[in-house]
Short mmCIF file of N, CA, C and O in Angstrom, two decimals:
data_model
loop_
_atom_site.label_atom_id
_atom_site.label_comp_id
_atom_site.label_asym_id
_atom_site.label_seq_id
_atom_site.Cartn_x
_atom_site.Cartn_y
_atom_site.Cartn_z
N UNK J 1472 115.09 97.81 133.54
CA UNK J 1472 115.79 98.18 132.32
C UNK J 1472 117.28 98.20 132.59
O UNK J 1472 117.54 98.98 133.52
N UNK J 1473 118.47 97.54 132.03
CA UNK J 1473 119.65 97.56 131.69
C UNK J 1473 119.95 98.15 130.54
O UNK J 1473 119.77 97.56 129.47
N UNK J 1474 120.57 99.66 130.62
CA UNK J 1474 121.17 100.06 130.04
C UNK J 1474 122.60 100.05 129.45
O UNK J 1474 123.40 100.74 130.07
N UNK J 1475 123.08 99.39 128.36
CA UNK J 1475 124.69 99.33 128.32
C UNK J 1475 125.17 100.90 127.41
O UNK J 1475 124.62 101.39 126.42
N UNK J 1476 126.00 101.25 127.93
CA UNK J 1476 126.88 102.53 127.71
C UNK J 1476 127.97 102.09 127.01
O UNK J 1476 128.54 103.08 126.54
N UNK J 1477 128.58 100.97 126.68
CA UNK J 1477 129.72 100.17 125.93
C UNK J 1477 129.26 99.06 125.38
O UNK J 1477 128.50 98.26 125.94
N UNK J 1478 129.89 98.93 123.86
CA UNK J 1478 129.25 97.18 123.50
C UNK J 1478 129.93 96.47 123.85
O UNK J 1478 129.61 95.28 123.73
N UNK J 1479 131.06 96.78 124.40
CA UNK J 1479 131.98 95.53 125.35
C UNK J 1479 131.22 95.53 126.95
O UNK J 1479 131.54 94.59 127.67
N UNK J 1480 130.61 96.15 127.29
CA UNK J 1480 130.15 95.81 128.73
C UNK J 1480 128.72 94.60 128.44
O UNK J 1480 127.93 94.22 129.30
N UNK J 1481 128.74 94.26 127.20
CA UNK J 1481 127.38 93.07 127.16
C UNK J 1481 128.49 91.72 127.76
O UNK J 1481 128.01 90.87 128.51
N UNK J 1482 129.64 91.67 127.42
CA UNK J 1482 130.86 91.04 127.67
C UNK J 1482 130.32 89.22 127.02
O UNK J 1482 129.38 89.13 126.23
N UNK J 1483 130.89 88.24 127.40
CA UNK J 1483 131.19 87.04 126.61
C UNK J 1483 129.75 86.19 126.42
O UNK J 1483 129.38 85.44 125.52
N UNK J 1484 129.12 86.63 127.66
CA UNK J 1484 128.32 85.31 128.15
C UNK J 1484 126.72 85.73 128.31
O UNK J 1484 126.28 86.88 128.22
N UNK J 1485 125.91 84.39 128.58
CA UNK J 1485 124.55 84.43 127.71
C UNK J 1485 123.73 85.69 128.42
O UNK J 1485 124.25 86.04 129.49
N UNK J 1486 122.63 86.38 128.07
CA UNK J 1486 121.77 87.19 128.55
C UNK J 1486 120.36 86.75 128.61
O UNK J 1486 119.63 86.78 127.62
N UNK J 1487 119.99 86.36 129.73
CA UNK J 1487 118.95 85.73 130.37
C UNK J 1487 117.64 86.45 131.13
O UNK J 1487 117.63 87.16 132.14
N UNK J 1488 116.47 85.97 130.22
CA UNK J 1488 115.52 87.54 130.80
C UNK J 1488 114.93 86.21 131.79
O UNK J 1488 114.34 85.24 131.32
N UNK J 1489 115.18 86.38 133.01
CA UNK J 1489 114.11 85.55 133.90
C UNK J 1489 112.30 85.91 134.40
O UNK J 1489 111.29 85.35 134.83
N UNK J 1490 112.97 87.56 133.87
CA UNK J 1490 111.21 88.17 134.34
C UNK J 1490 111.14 89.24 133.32
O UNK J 1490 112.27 89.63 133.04
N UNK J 1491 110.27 89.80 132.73
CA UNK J 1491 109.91 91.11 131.89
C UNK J 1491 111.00 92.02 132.44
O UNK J 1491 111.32 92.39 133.56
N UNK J 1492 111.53 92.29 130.95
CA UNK J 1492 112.57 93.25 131.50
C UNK J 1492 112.91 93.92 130.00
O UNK J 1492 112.70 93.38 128.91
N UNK J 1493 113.57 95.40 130.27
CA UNK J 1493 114.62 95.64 128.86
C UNK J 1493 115.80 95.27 129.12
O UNK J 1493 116.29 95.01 130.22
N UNK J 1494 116.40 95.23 127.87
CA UNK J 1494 117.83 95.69 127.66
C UNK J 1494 117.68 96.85 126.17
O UNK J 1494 117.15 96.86 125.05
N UNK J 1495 118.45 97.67 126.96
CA UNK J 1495 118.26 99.47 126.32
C UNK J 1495 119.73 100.01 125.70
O UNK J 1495 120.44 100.80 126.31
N UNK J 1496 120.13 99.33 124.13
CA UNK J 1496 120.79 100.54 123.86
C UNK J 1496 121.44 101.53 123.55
O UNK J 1496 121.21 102.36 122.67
N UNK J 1497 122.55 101.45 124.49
CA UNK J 1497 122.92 103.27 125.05
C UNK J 1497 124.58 103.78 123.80
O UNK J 1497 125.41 104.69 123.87
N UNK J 1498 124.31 102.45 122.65
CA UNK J 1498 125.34 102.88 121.53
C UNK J 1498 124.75 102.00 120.91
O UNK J 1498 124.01 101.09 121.28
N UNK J 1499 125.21 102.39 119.68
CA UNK J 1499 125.36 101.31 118.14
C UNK J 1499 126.61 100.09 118.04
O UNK J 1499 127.80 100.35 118.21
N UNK J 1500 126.09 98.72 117.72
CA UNK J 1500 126.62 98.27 117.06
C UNK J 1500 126.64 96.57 117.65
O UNK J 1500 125.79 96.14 118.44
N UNK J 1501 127.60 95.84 117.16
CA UNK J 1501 127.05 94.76 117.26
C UNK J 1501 127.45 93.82 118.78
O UNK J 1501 128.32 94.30 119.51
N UNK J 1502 126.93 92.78 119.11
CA UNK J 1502 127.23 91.51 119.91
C UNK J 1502 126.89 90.36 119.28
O UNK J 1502 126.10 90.21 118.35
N UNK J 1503 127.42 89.70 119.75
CA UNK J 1503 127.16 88.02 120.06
C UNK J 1503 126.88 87.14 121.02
O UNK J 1503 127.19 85.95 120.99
N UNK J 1504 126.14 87.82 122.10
CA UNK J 1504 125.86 87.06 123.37
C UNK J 1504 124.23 86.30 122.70
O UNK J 1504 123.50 86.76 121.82
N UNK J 1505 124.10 85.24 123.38
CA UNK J 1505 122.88 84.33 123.27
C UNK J 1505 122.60 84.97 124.14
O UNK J 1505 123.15 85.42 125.14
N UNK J 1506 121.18 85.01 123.44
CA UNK J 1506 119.80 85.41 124.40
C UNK J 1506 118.97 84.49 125.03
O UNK J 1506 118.72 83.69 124.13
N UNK J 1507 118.31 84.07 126.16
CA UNK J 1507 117.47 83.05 126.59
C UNK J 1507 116.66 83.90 126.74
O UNK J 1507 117.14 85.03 126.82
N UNK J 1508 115.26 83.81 126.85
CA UNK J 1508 114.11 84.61 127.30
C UNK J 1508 113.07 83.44 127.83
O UNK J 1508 112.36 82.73 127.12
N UNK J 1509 113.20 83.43 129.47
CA UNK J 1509 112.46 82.14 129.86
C UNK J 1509 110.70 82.35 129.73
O UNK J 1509 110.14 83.44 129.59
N UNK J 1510 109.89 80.71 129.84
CA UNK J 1510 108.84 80.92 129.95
C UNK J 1510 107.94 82.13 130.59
O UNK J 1510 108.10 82.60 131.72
N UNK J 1511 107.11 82.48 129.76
CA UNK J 1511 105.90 83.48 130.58
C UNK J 1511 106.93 84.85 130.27
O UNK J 1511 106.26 85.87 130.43
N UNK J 1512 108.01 85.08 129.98
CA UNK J 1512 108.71 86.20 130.00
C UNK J 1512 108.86 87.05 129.03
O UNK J 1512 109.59 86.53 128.18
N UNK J 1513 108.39 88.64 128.56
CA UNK J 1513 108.92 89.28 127.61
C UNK J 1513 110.44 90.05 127.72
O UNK J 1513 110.70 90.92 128.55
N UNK J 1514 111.10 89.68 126.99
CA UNK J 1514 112.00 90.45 127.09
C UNK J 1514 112.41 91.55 125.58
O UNK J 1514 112.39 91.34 124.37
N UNK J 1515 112.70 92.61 126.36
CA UNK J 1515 112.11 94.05 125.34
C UNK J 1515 113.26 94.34 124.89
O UNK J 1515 114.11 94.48 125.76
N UNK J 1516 113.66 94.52 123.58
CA UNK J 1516 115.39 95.34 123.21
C UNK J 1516 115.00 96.63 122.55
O UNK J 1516 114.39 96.75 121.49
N UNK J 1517 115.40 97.50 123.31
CA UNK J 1517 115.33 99.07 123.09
C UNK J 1517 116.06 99.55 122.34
O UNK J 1517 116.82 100.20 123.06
N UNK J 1518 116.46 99.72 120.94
CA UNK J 1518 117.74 100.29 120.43
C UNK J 1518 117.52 101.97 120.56
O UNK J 1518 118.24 102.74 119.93
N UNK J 1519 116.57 102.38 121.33
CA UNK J 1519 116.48 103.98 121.13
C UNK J 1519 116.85 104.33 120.02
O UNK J 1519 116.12 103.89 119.13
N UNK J 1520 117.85 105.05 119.62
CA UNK J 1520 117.83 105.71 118.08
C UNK J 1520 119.23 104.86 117.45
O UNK J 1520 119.79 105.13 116.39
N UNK J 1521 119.53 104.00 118.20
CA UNK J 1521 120.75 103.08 117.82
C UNK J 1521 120.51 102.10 116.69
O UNK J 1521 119.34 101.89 116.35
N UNK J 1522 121.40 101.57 116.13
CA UNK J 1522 121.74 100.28 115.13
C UNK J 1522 122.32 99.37 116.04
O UNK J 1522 123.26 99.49 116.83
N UNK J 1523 121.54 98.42 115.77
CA UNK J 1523 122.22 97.36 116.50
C UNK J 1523 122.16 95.87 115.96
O UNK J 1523 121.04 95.44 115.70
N UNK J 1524 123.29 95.02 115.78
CA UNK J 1524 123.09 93.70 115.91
C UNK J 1524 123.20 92.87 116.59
O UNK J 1524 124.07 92.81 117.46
N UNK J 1525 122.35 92.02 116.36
CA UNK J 1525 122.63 90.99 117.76
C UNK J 1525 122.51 89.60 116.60
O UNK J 1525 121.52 89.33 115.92
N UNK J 1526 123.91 88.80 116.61
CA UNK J 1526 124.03 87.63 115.86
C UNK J 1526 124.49 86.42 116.71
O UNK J 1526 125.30 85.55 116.38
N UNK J 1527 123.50 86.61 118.36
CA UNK J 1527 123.86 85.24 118.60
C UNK J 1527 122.62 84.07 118.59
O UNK J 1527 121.71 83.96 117.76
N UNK J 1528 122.77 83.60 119.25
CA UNK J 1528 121.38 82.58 119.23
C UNK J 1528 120.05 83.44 120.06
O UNK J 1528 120.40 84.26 120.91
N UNK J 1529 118.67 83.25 119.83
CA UNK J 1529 117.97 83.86 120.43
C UNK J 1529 117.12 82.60 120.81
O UNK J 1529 116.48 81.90 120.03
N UNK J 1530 117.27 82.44 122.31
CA UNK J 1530 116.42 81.08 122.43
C UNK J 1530 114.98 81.35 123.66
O UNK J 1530 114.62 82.45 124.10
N UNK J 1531 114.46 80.18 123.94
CA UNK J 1531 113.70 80.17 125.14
C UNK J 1531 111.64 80.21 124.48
O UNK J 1531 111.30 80.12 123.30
N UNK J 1532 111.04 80.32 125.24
CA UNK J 1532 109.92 80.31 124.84
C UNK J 1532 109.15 81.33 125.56
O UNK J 1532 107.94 81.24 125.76
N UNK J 1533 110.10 82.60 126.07
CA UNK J 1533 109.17 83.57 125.85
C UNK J 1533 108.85 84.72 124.78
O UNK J 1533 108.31 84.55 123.69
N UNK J 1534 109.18 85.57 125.17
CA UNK J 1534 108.42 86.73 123.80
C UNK J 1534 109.78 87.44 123.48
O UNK J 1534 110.69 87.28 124.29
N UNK J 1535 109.94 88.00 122.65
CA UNK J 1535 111.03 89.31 122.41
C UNK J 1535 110.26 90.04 121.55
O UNK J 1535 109.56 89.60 120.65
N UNK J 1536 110.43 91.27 121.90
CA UNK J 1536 109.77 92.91 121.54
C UNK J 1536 110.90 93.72 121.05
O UNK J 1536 112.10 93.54 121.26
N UNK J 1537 110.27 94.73 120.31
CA UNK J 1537 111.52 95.90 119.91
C UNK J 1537 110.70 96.92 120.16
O UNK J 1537 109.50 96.94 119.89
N UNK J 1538 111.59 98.18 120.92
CA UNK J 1538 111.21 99.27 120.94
C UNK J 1538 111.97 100.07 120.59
O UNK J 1538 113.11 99.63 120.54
N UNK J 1539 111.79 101.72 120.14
CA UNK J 1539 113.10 101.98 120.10
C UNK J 1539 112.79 102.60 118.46
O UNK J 1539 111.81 102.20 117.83
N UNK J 1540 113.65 103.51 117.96
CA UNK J 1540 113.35 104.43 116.69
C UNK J 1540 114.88 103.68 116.18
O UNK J 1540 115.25 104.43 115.28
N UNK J 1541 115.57 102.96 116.27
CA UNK J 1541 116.65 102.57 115.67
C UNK J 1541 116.05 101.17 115.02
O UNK J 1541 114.88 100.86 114.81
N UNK J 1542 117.11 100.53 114.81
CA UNK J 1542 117.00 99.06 114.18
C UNK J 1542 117.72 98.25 115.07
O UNK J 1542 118.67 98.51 115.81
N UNK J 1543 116.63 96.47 114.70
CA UNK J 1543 117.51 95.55 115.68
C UNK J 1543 117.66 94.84 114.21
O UNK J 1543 116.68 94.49 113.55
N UNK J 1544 119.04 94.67 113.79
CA UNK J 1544 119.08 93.65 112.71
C UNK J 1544 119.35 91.74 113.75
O UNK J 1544 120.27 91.83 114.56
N UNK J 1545 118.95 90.89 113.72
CA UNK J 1545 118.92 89.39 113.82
C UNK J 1545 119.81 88.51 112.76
O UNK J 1545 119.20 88.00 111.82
N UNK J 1546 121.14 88.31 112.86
CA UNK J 1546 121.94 87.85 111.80
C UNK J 1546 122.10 86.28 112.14
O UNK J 1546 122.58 85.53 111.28
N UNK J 1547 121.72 85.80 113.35
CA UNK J 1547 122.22 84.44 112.83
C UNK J 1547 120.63 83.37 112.38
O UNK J 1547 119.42 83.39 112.59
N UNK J 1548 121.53 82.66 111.76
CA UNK J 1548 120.39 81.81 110.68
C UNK J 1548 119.28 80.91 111.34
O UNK J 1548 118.21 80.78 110.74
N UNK J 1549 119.47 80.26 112.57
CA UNK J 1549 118.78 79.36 113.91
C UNK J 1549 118.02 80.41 114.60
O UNK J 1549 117.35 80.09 115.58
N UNK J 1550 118.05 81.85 114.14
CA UNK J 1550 116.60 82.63 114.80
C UNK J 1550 115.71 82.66 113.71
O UNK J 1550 115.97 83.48 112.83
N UNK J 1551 114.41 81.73 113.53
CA UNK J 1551 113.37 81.72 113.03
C UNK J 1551 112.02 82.71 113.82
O UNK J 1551 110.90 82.73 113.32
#
């Protein structure tokens, strides 16, 4: 589990789940980093009691999960 404590510490560049993993979090509000989530891989987004957006690309062919008593809103239009 990666917890971010700042939405600037997700910083510019892509976020890549290579093995089952979270990312957890630890404030509200938005990014734009692309997500990859490779084969065979879940990758879990925890908003705990947070709001969160994530409006970059969400790619790859593994799984993405939500956990978490907050919201994940998905804003860009190429995540089907």
């Amino acid at each position: 589990t990666l917890n971010y404590g700042h939405i600037a510490a997700m910083g510019t560049g892509s976020v890549t789940f290579t093995g089952s993993a979270s990312l957890q979090a630890g404030v509200a509000g938005s990014f734009a980093n692309q997500i990859l989530i490779n084969n065979g891989v879940t990758g879990t987004f925890d908003t705990q009691a947070s709001s969160v957006t994530a409006s970059g690309i969400i790619s790859g062919s593994g799984l993405l999960t939500k956990t978490g008593a907050g919201t994940l809103t998905l804003t860009n239009a190429a995540n089907t």
